[in-house]
Structures are given as C-alpha cells and as structure tokens.
CSV table of C-alpha atoms and ligand atoms in Angstrom, one decimal:
chain,number,residue,atom,x,y,z
A,292,UNK,CA,-59.9,13.8,170.7
A,293,UNK,CA,-61.9,15.8,172.9
A,294,UNK,CA,-64.3,14.8,176.3
A,295,UNK,CA,-67.9,15.3,176.7
A,296,UNK,CA,-70.1,14.7,180.0
A,297,UNK,CA,-72.0,11.9,180.6
A,298,UNK,CA,-75.0,14.0,181.8
A,299,UNK,CA,-74.8,16.7,178.8
A,300,UNK,CA,-77.8,16.3,176.6
A,301,UNK,CA,-77.4,19.1,174.3
A,302,UNK,CA,-77.4,18.5,170.7
A,303,UNK,CA,-73.8,20.1,171.0
A,304,UNK,CA,-72.3,19.1,173.9
A,305,UNK,CA,-69.6,20.8,175.5
A,306,UNK,CA,-65.9,19.5,174.0
A,307,UNK,CA,-63.4,19.7,177.1
A,308,UNK,CA,-60.0,18.8,176.5
A,309,UNK,CA,-57.6,16.4,178.7
A,310,UNK,CA,-56.1,18.7,180.7
A,311,UNK,CA,-59.4,20.2,181.5
A,312,UNK,CA,-60.9,16.5,182.6
A,313,UNK,CA,-58.0,15.9,184.3
A,314,UNK,CA,-58.1,19.5,186.8
A,315,UNK,CA,-61.9,19.2,187.2
A,316,UNK,CA,-62.5,15.6,187.7
A,317,UNK,CA,-66.2,15.6,187.7
A,318,UNK,CA,-67.9,17.7,185.1
A,319,UNK,CA,-69.7,21.0,186.6
A,320,UNK,CA,-73.1,19.3,185.7
A,321,UNK,CA,-72.4,16.5,187.9
A,322,UNK,CA,-71.7,14.0,184.7
A,323,UNK,CA,-68.3,12.0,184.3
A,324,UNK,CA,-66.2,12.8,181.3
A,325,UNK,CA,-65.9,10.2,178.4
A,326,UNK,CA,-63.9,10.6,175.4
A,327,UNK,CA,-65.8,11.1,171.9
A,328,UNK,CA,-64.5,8.3,170.2
A,329,UNK,CA,-62.2,5.0,171.4
A,330,UNK,CA,-59.2,5.2,170.1
A,331,UNK,CA,-57.9,1.7,169.0
A,332,UNK,CA,-54.7,-0.5,168.1
A,333,UNK,CA,-54.1,-3.2,165.2
A,334,UNK,CA,-53.3,-6.8,165.9
A,335,UNK,CA,-49.9,-5.6,164.8
A,336,UNK,CA,-49.6,-2.7,167.1
A,337,UNK,CA,-50.6,-5.1,170.2
A,338,UNK,CA,-47.9,-7.7,168.9
A,339,UNK,CA,-45.2,-5.2,168.6
A,340,UNK,CA,-45.9,-4.7,172.3
A,341,UNK,CA,-45.5,-8.1,173.4
A,342,UNK,CA,-42.7,-8.5,175.5
A,343,UNK,CA,-41.9,-4.5,175.8
A,344,UNK,CA,-41.5,-2.8,179.2
A,345,UNK,CA,-44.4,-1.4,181.3
A,346,UNK,CA,-43.7,2.1,180.3
A,347,UNK,CA,-43.5,1.7,176.7
A,348,UNK,CA,-47.1,-0.4,177.1
A,349,UNK,CA,-48.1,2.8,179.4
A,350,UNK,CA,-46.8,5.4,176.6
A,351,UNK,CA,-48.2,3.9,173.7
A,352,UNK,CA,-51.8,3.5,175.2
A,353,UNK,CA,-52.0,6.5,176.9
A,354,UNK,CA,-51.1,9.0,174.5
A,355,UNK,CA,-54.2,9.1,172.4
A,356,UNK,CA,-56.1,10.5,175.5
A,357,UNK,CA,-53.9,13.3,176.2
A,358,UNK,CA,-54.8,15.2,172.5
A,359,UNK,CA,-51.8,18.5,173.0
A,360,UNK,CA,-51.5,18.2,176.2
A,361,UNK,CA,-48.1,16.7,177.0
A,362,UNK,CA,-45.4,15.4,173.8
A,363,UNK,CA,-44.8,12.0,174.0
A,364,UNK,CA,-41.2,12.2,174.9
A,365,UNK,CA,-42.5,13.9,177.8
A,366,UNK,CA,-45.0,11.4,178.6
A,367,UNK,CA,-42.6,8.9,178.3
A,368,UNK,CA,-39.9,10.4,181.1
A,369,UNK,CA,-43.0,11.0,183.5
A,370,UNK,CA,-43.9,7.5,183.1
A,371,UNK,CA,-40.6,6.1,183.8
A,372,UNK,CA,-40.0,8.3,186.8
A,373,UNK,CA,-43.7,7.1,188.0
A,374,UNK,CA,-43.0,3.3,188.1
A,375,UNK,CA,-39.2,3.8,189.0
A,376,UNK,CA,-40.0,4.0,192.3
A,377,UNK,CA,-42.0,0.5,192.2
A,378,UNK,CA,-40.3,-2.7,194.1
A,379,UNK,CA,-40.9,-5.3,191.1
A,380,UNK,CA,-39.1,-4.1,188.1
A,381,UNK,CA,-41.9,-5.6,186.1
A,382,UNK,CA,-44.2,-3.1,187.8
A,383,UNK,CA,-47.5,-5.6,187.3
A,384,UNK,CA,-46.1,-9.3,187.6
A,385,UNK,CA,-48.0,-12.7,186.8
A,386,UNK,CA,-48.1,-15.3,189.1
A,387,UNK,CA,-49.8,-18.8,188.4
A,388,UNK,CA,-52.0,-20.1,190.7
A,389,UNK,CA,-53.6,-23.2,189.3
A,390,UNK,CA,-53.9,-24.4,185.1
A,391,UNK,CA,-55.3,-21.6,183.3
A,392,UNK,CA,-55.7,-19.5,186.5
A,393,UNK,CA,-53.2,-16.0,187.3
A,394,UNK,CA,-52.8,-13.9,189.2
A,395,UNK,CA,-51.5,-10.1,188.7
A,396,UNK,CA,-49.7,-8.4,191.5
A,397,UNK,CA,-50.8,-5.1,191.7
A,398,UNK,CA,-49.6,-4.1,195.1
A,399,UNK,CA,-45.7,-3.3,194.0
A,400,UNK,CA,-46.6,0.5,194.3
A,401,UNK,CA,-45.5,2.8,197.5
A,402,UNK,CA,-48.9,1.9,199.5
A,403,UNK,CA,-49.3,-1.5,198.5
A,404,UNK,CA,-52.4,-1.4,196.6
A,405,UNK,CA,-53.5,-1.2,193.1
A,406,UNK,CA,-54.7,2.7,193.4
A,407,UNK,CA,-50.8,3.8,193.4
A,408,UNK,CA,-50.7,2.6,189.4
A,409,UNK,CA,-53.2,5.4,188.5
A,410,UNK,CA,-52.4,7.8,191.5
A,411,UNK,CA,-48.8,7.8,191.1
A,412,UNK,CA,-49.1,9.2,187.5
A,413,UNK,CA,-52.0,11.5,188.0
A,414,UNK,CA,-50.0,13.3,191.3
A,415,UNK,CA,-47.4,13.9,188.2
A,416,UNK,CA,-49.8,15.0,185.9
A,417,UNK,CA,-51.5,17.5,188.2
A,418,UNK,CA,-48.2,19.1,189.2
A,419,UNK,CA,-47.2,19.4,185.4
A,420,UNK,CA,-50.3,20.9,184.6
A,421,UNK,CA,-50.7,23.7,187.6
A,422,UNK,CA,-47.0,24.5,187.2
A,423,UNK,CA,-47.5,25.3,183.7
A,424,UNK,CA,-50.4,27.4,184.2
A,425,UNK,CA,-48.9,29.0,187.3
A,426,UNK,CA,-51.4,27.9,189.6
A,427,UNK,CA,-51.8,25.4,192.6
A,428,UNK,CA,-54.5,23.5,194.8
A,429,UNK,CA,-55.4,22.3,197.8
A,430,UNK,CA,-56.6,18.7,197.7
A,431,UNK,CA,-58.6,17.4,200.5
A,432,UNK,CA,-60.5,14.1,201.3
A,433,UNK,CA,-61.6,11.9,203.6
A,434,UNK,CA,-60.5,8.0,204.0
A,435,UNK,CA,-61.9,5.0,205.8
A,436,UNK,CA,-58.5,3.4,204.7
A,437,UNK,CA,-56.4,3.1,201.8
A,438,UNK,CA,-57.2,6.0,199.3
A,439,UNK,CA,-55.6,8.4,201.8
A,440,UNK,CA,-51.9,6.8,201.5
A,441,UNK,CA,-52.5,6.5,198.0
A,442,UNK,CA,-53.5,10.2,197.8
A,443,UNK,CA,-50.6,11.4,199.8
A,444,UNK,CA,-47.7,9.3,198.2
A,445,UNK,CA,-49.0,10.7,194.7
A,446,UNK,CA,-49.0,14.7,196.2
A,447,UNK,CA,-46.0,14.3,198.8
A,448,UNK,CA,-43.5,17.0,197.9
A,449,UNK,CA,-45.2,18.5,194.7
A,450,UNK,CA,-44.5,21.9,194.3
A,451,UNK,CA,-48.3,22.7,193.3
A,452,UNK,CA,-50.5,21.0,196.1
A,453,UNK,CA,-51.0,20.9,199.3
A,454,UNK,CA,-52.9,17.6,200.6
A,455,UNK,CA,-55.3,17.3,203.9
A,456,UNK,CA,-56.5,14.1,204.6
A,457,UNK,CA,-59.2,13.5,207.2
A,458,UNK,CA,-59.5,9.8,208.9
A,459,UNK,CA,-61.5,8.7,211.4
A,460,UNK,CA,-59.6,8.4,214.8
A,461,UNK,CA,-59.3,5.0,216.2
A,462,UNK,CA,-61.1,3.4,213.3
A,463,UNK,CA,-58.3,2.6,210.7
A,464,UNK,CA,-55.8,-0.1,211.4
A,465,UNK,CA,-52.6,0.9,212.4
A,466,UNK,CA,-51.2,0.3,209.3
A,467,UNK,CA,-53.2,2.5,207.2
A,468,UNK,CA,-52.7,5.2,209.7
A,469,UNK,CA,-49.1,5.0,209.8
A,470,UNK,CA,-48.8,5.2,205.9
A,471,UNK,CA,-50.2,8.6,206.3
A,472,UNK,CA,-48.9,9.9,209.8
A,473,UNK,CA,-45.2,9.1,208.8
A,474,UNK,CA,-44.8,10.8,205.6
A,475,UNK,CA,-42.3,13.6,206.7
A,476,UNK,CA,-43.4,16.1,203.5
A,477,UNK,CA,-44.5,19.7,204.7
A,478,UNK,CA,-47.2,19.8,201.9
A,479,UNK,CA,-49.2,16.9,203.8
A,480,UNK,CA,-51.3,16.7,206.5
A,481,UNK,CA,-53.0,14.0,208.0
A,482,UNK,CA,-55.8,15.0,210.3
A,483,UNK,CA,-57.5,12.7,213.0
A,484,UNK,CA,-61.1,13.7,213.4
A,485,UNK,CA,-63.2,12.7,216.5
A,486,UNK,CA,-66.0,11.2,214.6
A,487,UNK,CA,-66.9,8.3,211.9
A,488,UNK,CA,-66.0,7.7,208.2
A,489,UNK,CA,-69.1,9.4,207.6
A,490,UNK,CA,-68.5,12.6,209.7
A,491,UNK,CA,-65.1,13.2,207.7
A,492,UNK,CA,-66.7,13.3,204.5
A,493,UNK,CA,-69.6,15.2,205.5
A,494,UNK,CA,-66.8,17.2,206.8
A,495,UNK,CA,-65.1,17.1,203.4
A,496,UNK,CA,-68.7,17.8,201.3
A,497,UNK,CA,-69.6,20.9,203.7
A,498,UNK,CA,-65.6,22.5,202.6
A,499,UNK,CA,-66.3,22.1,199.3
A,500,UNK,CA,-69.7,23.9,200.1
A,501,UNK,CA,-68.3,26.8,201.7
A,502,UNK,CA,-68.2,28.9,198.3
A,503,UNK,CA,-65.8,31.5,199.6
A,504,UNK,CA,-63.2,28.9,201.8
A,505,UNK,CA,-63.3,26.8,198.2
A,506,UNK,CA,-62.2,29.8,196.0
A,507,UNK,CA,-59.8,31.3,198.5
A,508,UNK,CA,-58.0,27.8,198.5
A,509,UNK,CA,-58.7,26.2,195.2
A,510,UNK,CA,-60.0,23.2,196.8
A,511,UNK,CA,-59.8,20.4,194.6
A,512,UNK,CA,-60.0,16.3,195.0
A,513,UNK,CA,-58.4,13.4,193.5
A,514,UNK,CA,-61.6,10.7,193.9
A,515,UNK,CA,-61.9,7.5,191.8
A,516,UNK,CA,-64.3,9.2,189.1
A,517,UNK,CA,-61.1,11.2,187.5
A,518,UNK,CA,-60.7,10.1,184.2
A,519,UNK,CA,-56.8,9.8,183.8
A,520,UNK,CA,-57.0,7.5,186.6
A,521,UNK,CA,-59.0,5.0,184.3
A,522,UNK,CA,-56.9,5.4,181.6
A,523,UNK,CA,-54.0,4.6,183.8
A,524,UNK,CA,-55.6,1.3,184.7
A,525,UNK,CA,-55.9,0.0,181.3
A,526,UNK,CA,-52.3,-0.6,180.8
A,527,UNK,CA,-51.6,-3.6,183.1
A,528,UNK,CA,-54.6,-5.4,181.5
A,529,UNK,CA,-52.4,-4.9,178.3
A,530,UNK,CA,-49.5,-6.0,179.8
A,531,UNK,CA,-50.8,-9.3,181.4
A,532,UNK,CA,-52.9,-9.9,178.1
A,533,UNK,CA,-49.8,-9.7,176.0
A,534,UNK,CA,-47.4,-12.0,178.3
A,535,UNK,CA,-50.2,-14.7,178.1
A,536,UNK,CA,-50.8,-14.9,174.4
A,537,UNK,CA,-52.6,-11.9,173.3
A,538,UNK,CA,-53.6,-10.6,170.6
A,539,UNK,CA,-53.4,-14.6,169.3
A,540,UNK,CA,-56.1,-15.6,171.8
A,541,UNK,CA,-58.4,-13.9,174.3
A,542,UNK,CA,-57.4,-13.7,177.9
A,543,UNK,CA,-59.9,-13.1,180.8
A,544,UNK,CA,-60.2,-10.9,183.6
A,545,UNK,CA,-61.5,-10.7,187.2
A,546,UNK,CA,-61.7,-7.9,189.3
A,547,UNK,CA,-62.6,-7.0,192.6
A,548,UNK,CA,-65.0,-4.2,192.4
A,549,UNK,CA,-66.1,-1.5,194.1
A,550,UNK,CA,-66.6,1.9,192.5
A,551,UNK,CA,-66.4,-0.2,189.2
A,552,UNK,CA,-63.6,1.9,188.2
A,553,UNK,CA,-60.6,-1.1,188.0
A,554,UNK,CA,-63.0,-3.1,185.8
A,555,UNK,CA,-64.3,-0.4,183.9
A,556,UNK,CA,-60.6,0.2,182.6
A,557,UNK,CA,-60.6,-3.3,181.7
A,558,UNK,CA,-63.4,-2.6,179.4
A,559,UNK,CA,-61.7,0.4,178.0
A,560,UNK,CA,-59.0,-1.7,176.8
A,561,UNK,CA,-61.3,-4.1,175.1
A,562,UNK,CA,-62.7,-1.2,173.1
A,563,UNK,CA,-59.3,0.1,172.2
A,564,UNK,CA,-59.1,-3.7,170.7
A,565,UNK,CA,-57.3,-6.0,173.0
A,566,UNK,CA,-58.8,-9.4,172.9
A,567,UNK,CA,-60.2,-9.7,176.2
A,568,UNK,CA,-62.5,-12.7,176.7
A,569,UNK,CA,-64.7,-12.9,179.8
A,570,UNK,CA,-64.6,-10.1,182.1
A,571,UNK,CA,-65.8,-11.1,185.9
A,572,UNK,CA,-66.8,-8.6,188.6
A,573,UNK,CA,-66.3,-10.0,192.0
A,574,UNK,CA,-68.0,-8.1,194.8
A,575,UNK,CA,-67.9,-9.1,198.8
A,576,UNK,CA,-71.8,-9.1,200.5
A,577,UNK,CA,-72.4,-5.1,199.3
A,578,UNK,CA,-73.1,-7.1,196.2
A,579,UNK,CA,-75.1,-4.5,194.2
A,580,UNK,CA,-73.3,-5.2,190.9
A,581,UNK,CA,-73.9,-8.6,191.3
A,582,UNK,CA,-77.7,-8.4,191.8
A,583,UNK,CA,-77.7,-6.0,188.8
A,584,UNK,CA,-75.8,-8.7,186.3
A,585,UNK,CA,-77.3,-11.5,187.8
A,586,UNK,CA,-81.4,-10.3,188.8
A,587,UNK,CA,-81.7,-7.2,186.8
A,588,UNK,CA,-82.3,-5.2,189.7
A,589,UNK,CA,-79.6,-2.3,190.8
A,590,UNK,CA,-81.7,-1.5,194.1
A,591,UNK,CA,-79.5,0.3,196.9
A,592,UNK,CA,-79.1,-1.2,200.3
A,593,UNK,CA,-77.2,-0.1,203.4
A,594,UNK,CA,-73.6,-0.7,203.5
A,595,UNK,CA,-72.6,-3.6,205.6
A,596,UNK,CA,-68.8,-3.6,206.9
A,597,UNK,CA,-66.8,-6.2,205.4
A,598,UNK,CA,-63.3,-7.9,205.6
A,599,UNK,CA,-62.4,-6.4,202.2
A,600,UNK,CA,-63.4,-2.5,203.0
A,601,UNK,CA,-62.5,-0.7,199.6
A,602,UNK,CA,-65.4,-2.7,198.0
A,603,UNK,CA,-67.7,-2.1,201.1
A,604,UNK,CA,-69.8,0.7,197.8
A,605,UNK,CA,-73.4,0.6,197.2
A,606,UNK,CA,-73.2,3.3,194.6
A,607,UNK,CA,-70.6,2.3,192.3
A,608,UNK,CA,-70.2,5.9,191.0
A,609,UNK,CA,-68.4,5.0,187.7
A,610,UNK,CA,-71.2,2.6,186.4
A,611,UNK,CA,-72.3,5.8,185.1
A,612,UNK,CA,-69.6,5.7,182.1
A,613,UNK,CA,-71.3,2.1,181.4
A,614,UNK,CA,-74.8,3.3,181.4
A,615,UNK,CA,-74.2,6.4,178.9
A,616,UNK,CA,-73.0,4.0,176.5
A,617,UNK,CA,-76.0,1.5,177.2
A,618,UNK,CA,-78.1,4.6,176.7
A,619,UNK,CA,-76.9,5.2,173.2
A,620,UNK,CA,-74.8,8.4,175.0
A,621,UNK,CA,-77.6,10.1,175.5
A,622,UNK,CA,-77.0,12.5,178.1
A,623,UNK,CA,-80.3,13.5,179.2
A,624,UNK,CA,-81.3,9.7,179.8
A,625,UNK,CA,-78.2,9.3,181.8
A,626,UNK,CA,-79.1,12.4,183.9
A,627,UNK,CA,-82.7,11.4,184.6
A,628,UNK,CA,-81.8,7.7,185.3
A,629,UNK,CA,-79.0,9.4,188.0
A,630,UNK,CA,-81.7,11.4,189.3
A,631,UNK,CA,-84.7,8.6,189.6
A,632,UNK,CA,-81.6,6.5,191.3
A,633,UNK,CA,-81.0,9.0,194.0
A,634,UNK,CA,-84.8,9.5,194.5
A,635,UNK,CA,-86.1,5.9,194.3
A,636,UNK,CA,-83.2,3.5,194.7
A,637,UNK,CA,-83.6,1.6,191.6
A,638,UNK,CA,-81.6,2.2,188.4
A,639,UNK,CA,-84.1,2.3,185.6
A,640,UNK,CA,-82.8,0.0,182.9
A,641,UNK,CA,-84.4,-1.5,180.0
A,642,UNK,CA,-84.5,-4.9,179.3
A,643,UNK,CA,-82.3,-4.9,176.1
A,644,UNK,CA,-80.1,-2.5,178.2
A,645,UNK,CA,-79.7,-5.2,180.7
A,646,UNK,CA,-79.2,-7.8,177.9
A,647,UNK,CA,-76.4,-5.6,176.4
A,648,UNK,CA,-74.8,-5.1,180.0
A,649,UNK,CA,-74.9,-8.9,180.3
A,650,UNK,CA,-72.7,-9.8,177.0
A,651,UNK,CA,-70.1,-7.3,178.5
A,652,UNK,CA,-70.0,-8.8,182.2
A,653,UNK,CA,-70.6,-11.7,184.5
A,654,UNK,CA,-70.9,-10.7,188.4
A,655,UNK,CA,-70.2,-13.0,191.4
A,656,UNK,CA,-70.1,-12.3,195.4
A,657,UNK,CA,-68.8,-13.6,198.4
A,658,UNK,CA,-69.3,-12.9,201.9
A,659,UNK,CA,-66.4,-12.9,204.8
A,660,UNK,CA,-66.5,-16.6,205.9
A,661,UNK,CA,-66.1,-17.9,201.8
A,662,UNK,CA,-63.4,-14.7,201.8
A,663,UNK,CA,-61.3,-16.4,204.8
A,664,UNK,CA,-61.7,-20.1,203.0
A,665,UNK,CA,-60.3,-18.6,199.8
A,666,UNK,CA,-57.4,-17.0,201.8
A,667,UNK,CA,-56.8,-20.4,203.2
A,668,UNK,CA,-57.3,-22.5,200.3
A,669,UNK,CA,-54.8,-20.3,198.3
A,670,UNK,CA,-52.2,-20.5,201.1
A,671,UNK,CA,-52.6,-23.9,201.8
A,672,UNK,CA,-52.3,-25.3,198.0
A,673,UNK,CA,-49.8,-22.8,196.4
A,674,UNK,CA,-48.4,-21.0,199.7
A,675,UNK,CA,-49.5,-17.7,198.3
A,676,UNK,CA,-51.2,-15.2,200.5
A,677,UNK,CA,-54.3,-13.1,199.2
A,678,UNK,CA,-55.5,-10.2,200.8
A,679,UNK,CA,-59.5,-9.9,201.6
A,680,UNK,CA,-60.2,-8.0,198.5
A,681,UNK,CA,-57.7,-10.4,196.2
A,682,UNK,CA,-59.7,-13.1,197.7
A,683,UNK,CA,-63.0,-12.2,196.8
A,684,UNK,CA,-61.5,-12.1,193.3
A,685,UNK,CA,-59.9,-15.3,193.1
A,686,UNK,CA,-63.0,-17.2,194.4
A,687,UNK,CA,-65.2,-15.4,191.7
A,688,UNK,CA,-62.3,-16.7,189.2
A,689,UNK,CA,-62.4,-20.1,190.4
A,690,UNK,CA,-66.2,-20.6,190.1
A,691,UNK,CA,-66.3,-19.1,186.8
A,692,UNK,CA,-63.7,-21.1,185.1
A,693,UNK,CA,-65.8,-24.2,187.2
A,694,UNK,CA,-68.8,-23.2,185.1
A,695,UNK,CA,-67.1,-21.1,182.2
A,696,UNK,CA,-63.9,-22.8,181.8
A,697,UNK,CA,-62.2,-23.5,178.4
A,698,UNK,CA,-62.0,-20.2,176.8
A,699,UNK,CA,-58.5,-19.4,177.8
A,700,UNK,CA,-56.4,-18.1,180.6
A,701,UNK,CA,-58.0,-16.4,183.2
A,702,UNK,CA,-56.3,-13.3,185.0
A,703,UNK,CA,-57.2,-12.6,188.7
A,704,UNK,CA,-56.3,-9.0,189.9
A,705,UNK,CA,-54.4,-9.4,193.3
A,706,UNK,CA,-55.4,-5.4,194.6
A,707,UNK,CA,-53.8,-5.2,197.9
A,708,UNK,CA,-50.7,-6.3,199.4
A,709,UNK,CA,-51.9,-9.1,202.3
A,710,UNK,CA,-49.8,-7.1,205.2
A,711,UNK,CA,-52.2,-4.4,204.8
A,712,UNK,CA,-54.4,-6.4,206.2
A,713,UNK,CA,-52.5,-8.9,208.8
A,714,UNK,CA,-55.7,-9.6,211.0
A,715,UNK,CA,-57.6,-11.3,208.3
A,716,UNK,CA,-54.8,-13.0,207.1
A,717,UNK,CA,-53.7,-14.5,210.5
A,718,UNK,CA,-57.2,-15.6,211.2
A,719,UNK,CA,-57.5,-17.6,207.8
A,720,UNK,CA,-53.8,-18.9,207.9
A,721,UNK,CA,-52.8,-18.5,211.6
A,722,UNK,CA,-49.1,-16.5,210.2
A,723,UNK,CA,-48.8,-12.6,210.3
A,724,UNK,CA,-47.9,-11.5,207.2
A,725,UNK,CA,-44.7,-9.3,206.8
A,726,UNK,CA,-44.5,-5.8,205.6
A,727,UNK,CA,-42.2,-4.9,202.3
A,728,UNK,CA,-38.9,-4.2,202.8
A,729,UNK,CA,-39.5,-0.4,202.1
A,730,UNK,CA,-41.9,-0.2,204.7
A,731,UNK,CA,-40.5,-2.7,207.1
A,732,UNK,CA,-40.0,0.0,209.8
A,733,UNK,CA,-43.1,1.5,209.6
A,734,UNK,CA,-44.0,0.8,213.1
A,735,UNK,CA,-40.9,2.4,214.4
A,736,UNK,CA,-41.4,5.4,212.5
A,737,UNK,CA,-42.3,8.8,213.8
A,738,UNK,CA,-46.1,9.6,213.5
A,739,UNK,CA,-47.3,13.6,212.9
A,740,UNK,CA,-50.8,14.3,213.2
A,741,UNK,CA,-53.2,16.5,214.5
A,742,UNK,CA,-56.5,15.2,216.3
A,743,UNK,CA,-59.3,18.1,215.4
A,744,UNK,CA,-63.0,18.0,216.9
A,745,UNK,CA,-65.9,17.3,214.4
A,746,UNK,CA,-66.2,20.9,213.4
A,747,UNK,CA,-66.2,22.5,209.9
A,748,UNK,CA,-64.7,25.9,211.5
A,749,UNK,CA,-62.3,23.5,213.4
A,750,UNK,CA,-60.8,22.2,210.1
A,751,UNK,CA,-61.4,25.2,207.9
A,752,UNK,CA,-59.1,27.2,210.6
A,753,UNK,CA,-56.7,24.6,210.5
A,754,UNK,CA,-56.3,24.2,206.8
A,755,UNK,CA,-56.1,28.1,206.5
A,756,UNK,CA,-53.5,28.2,208.5
A,757,UNK,CA,-51.2,25.6,207.2
A,758,UNK,CA,-52.0,25.5,203.3
A,759,UNK,CA,-49.1,27.2,201.6
A,760,UNK,CA,-50.4,30.6,199.8
A,761,UNK,CA,-51.8,30.8,196.2
A,762,UNK,CA,-50.0,32.0,193.5
A,763,UNK,CA,-51.9,33.4,190.2
A,764,UNK,CA,-53.9,31.2,188.4
A,765,UNK,CA,-53.8,31.6,184.9
A,766,UNK,CA,-56.7,29.7,183.5
B,114,PLP,C1,-60.5,0.2,195.8
B,114,PLP,C2,-59.8,-0.7,195.6
B,114,PLP,C3,-60.6,-1.9,195.1
B,114,PLP,C4,-62.0,-1.1,194.4
B,114,PLP,O1,-62.0,-1.0,193.4
B,114,PLP,P1,-62.8,0.3,192.1
B,114,PLP,O2,-62.1,0.8,191.4
B,114,PLP,O3,-63.6,1.1,193.1
B,114,PLP,O4,-63.8,-0.7,191.8
B,114,PLP,C5,-60.5,-2.8,195.4
B,114,PLP,N1,-59.5,-3.6,196.0
B,114,PLP,C6,-58.6,-2.9,196.8
B,114,PLP,C7,-57.6,-3.1,197.5
B,114,PLP,C8,-58.9,-1.3,196.7
B,114,PLP,O5,-58.2,-0.3,197.2
C-alpha cells in the first residue's frame, strides 16, 4: 500500500510511504493523504474478532495501513502500551440509552475526550519513527480547549519531541487550562497569550511561515488531518459494531462532527467491509455540513460560539478526503474545487456527486437550547450525564431513529466526559459533574505556565531558549 495526495493530479502521482505520511501530516501541495486502495476484511475475519480485546481488534485493522513501517508484534506492543493507561479495561464501553439506541463512551483516555484514542498512539508512532531516524521535532499548536491537552498528553516525556501549546489567556475553562499547565514534564510548554484564540492561531501560522525558524527547530504539528489519526479511529467503530451483532447485521452510528475526521473514520471502516448501516452526522448551529447534505449547498458562514466548542467549525478539513472519492480520485478537480471554495465561499459539487454523498451520510443540526434539553432528558430518563458534544449526537440519533428507524441498532458517540463542561451540565440538570479519579485533584495541582505578549518575536525567542537541541536528522 502507498499513499497519494488528494491534490496530486499528475497521471503518475507521487507514491508516499506510511511513515512519511505520519511525519508530514499535510502533503507539500496542500492536499491530504489517502491510501491507494482500501484493505478489507472478510465476513469470517470480522467474526473472528468478535469478543476479542480492543488491542487485538486495533492491531488487525491498523496493520494493513502501515506497510513495512512496523512489524505486527511491535505494533501490538505499542497498542497495548497505548491503551493500558485508559481508565476502563474495555477501552470503549457501550451503554444502552433506549431500546435500539446505544452510547459509545470515548472519554476513558487521559484528557477525557475521544482525541486521546488516536493521539495517544500517534505520539508513540512519532517517537518510534523519529528515534529510528535519529531526529527530533518541535511541535507547536494553538488551542481553544480540547486539542491542546490531548496533544500534550500524547507528547509528554517523549524523547524525540518538545511541545509548545498556545492558549488565549482567560478564555478557556479552568479544567481545560489545568489539563495543560499541571503536566510536570520538561518537554511540555503551555503558553498563555495575551490575546484571542485567533491571535494564537496567527502566531502559529507566522512561525511556520518563518523559514529559518521552522528549519532550525524542525517545526511539526499533530493536527486533525493526519492520516494516522483517522486510521486509529476506525477501531472503535468495529469494536462496538461487533459487540452489537455485526457482521450478521448492520449497525448505525451517529457522530458529533466538527472537522469531519471522526465520521470519516467510520466511512473508512465501512469501506473495509464492516457492515455499517446509516451514518449520521450531528452538528451544532455551525451547520455547514448539515446544510450541504440536506440542501446541497456547502457555503461558508462566520463561526458562532456554542456550548460544544470543539464542533465550532466551518471548514471541515477532512471533507476533502470524501470529495476526492466523489470526484473520481481526480486530484486536479479537487485542487480546483478547494481553491474555488476558499475564494467564493461555496464548494463546487455536481448533482451526481451530491447524490452519491447523500447515499453515504445523513445530517442533522441542533442549537444550544436543544443541546441543553437533550442533556436534561437523558439525565432525567436514564441518569446518564452527556457532555454538550455528545448531547448533540444523541439528539440527532433520536431524530434519525424516529424518522428512519427499524434498520438495526444505532450507536451514538460520546466524544467527551461531562466533567470537561461543568457549567453547561449544571445549567441543564442542576448538578456539577465530578472529575474521574485520575483527575480528581486537578484543581489543587501546581500550575506551570508562562504569559507572553501577542508577538511572534517574543514567542519565537521563548521557544528558541526552551526547545532541546536538535540531533542530526537522517531522512
Ligand atoms: C474534536 C471533537 C469533536 C469533533 O470531531 P471531528 O473529528 O473534528 O469531527 C467532537 N467532540 C469533541 C468532544 C471533540 O473534542
């Protein structure tokens, strides 16, 4: 297997190996990487994975994507390490919410959001590859909340990387800030910027654009378009589907969606032969995807802050991967479409491409008031607390079952632990959720942070003085 960029329109596109895809993230032409073919498992192979531990399902599903990068024994060792620290032995447990409606809990990793499931592995794969190449990187990123802590937990104490995360001072919750500032590892740096999230993002972009600085520190990112994250996220779809009766019957999934990464991973699992029934996209009032699937128009609007901030997205970067298949794997057509989308604010998609997309996904959107209603309903009916992102998902799953029910079980993804969003929960149910045991003393732990002005020079100077020196990079 090799990988190609979604924007490579040459008749013989560049063939890239997995490890290069992992370390590059984005392709040099601005496209996203995809495998040249979908590996698939037979019905008997799926059946053999029923009831097996999470790590075994993961090893079987991820191995075909790695090529020669890792032996399967080494992969299994790394996977066992990755999920050993999760706070539920099942890793991704299911819970029944109503007849035919299940919740898949994806908040049992160190930072209580589903991003841990992929980033905990990706951090280890980075370290493995860089150590072998005798190289190291400096990872920089901006966060408005969840991503920063998940990236920090993935990179802390790794020999081959330092990580610097910029956050807007005073504009993230105390839980979110403390998840970054209380990590005592020497290679972790949380930086409070006197400015907004956009200022933080602009600082990161400016550092990547500063050629000499970028080269001197081997700047890298662990963002949501990294293919390794998508592959890793296919696993819990299979694990849940097999527990509920696949491959004998199809299982539906509802996914709280922002950048289209998680729901795209479900699509990949389906392309690998997992019998997934309906795939439902759930969005908040930032509903560009719902408008696309329902009305056929993907048109940009300003981002509106919501109770589910990790879904406050207008440009869903991973949509480009679906577009590549819709456009017959024509890299030139994708590159043209993305340029027009940026320039005109509307994605050019033909009627037949739209019809094809609608066969694959259904979409719903819910605003903040409906989110609060769903948190209250599920608490009242089942005694289960949903975080605002997961509540948008459950509301969509209920709506979908009411209008298209009867096609087998529906699994709705719980993408974060309710204790990450205590204010919204308290507003909905009048109770403040408790942090799980491994974080119960989070509010008492000592913090380590630095406050810097909104200035590229100041941030670069800080990184320059703190990043550990680079060794030789072989590749
Ligand atoms: C990142 C995130 C999402 C959105 O996931 P995508 O892969 O970007 O669609 C949903 N819920 C939570 C809690 C998140 O952190």
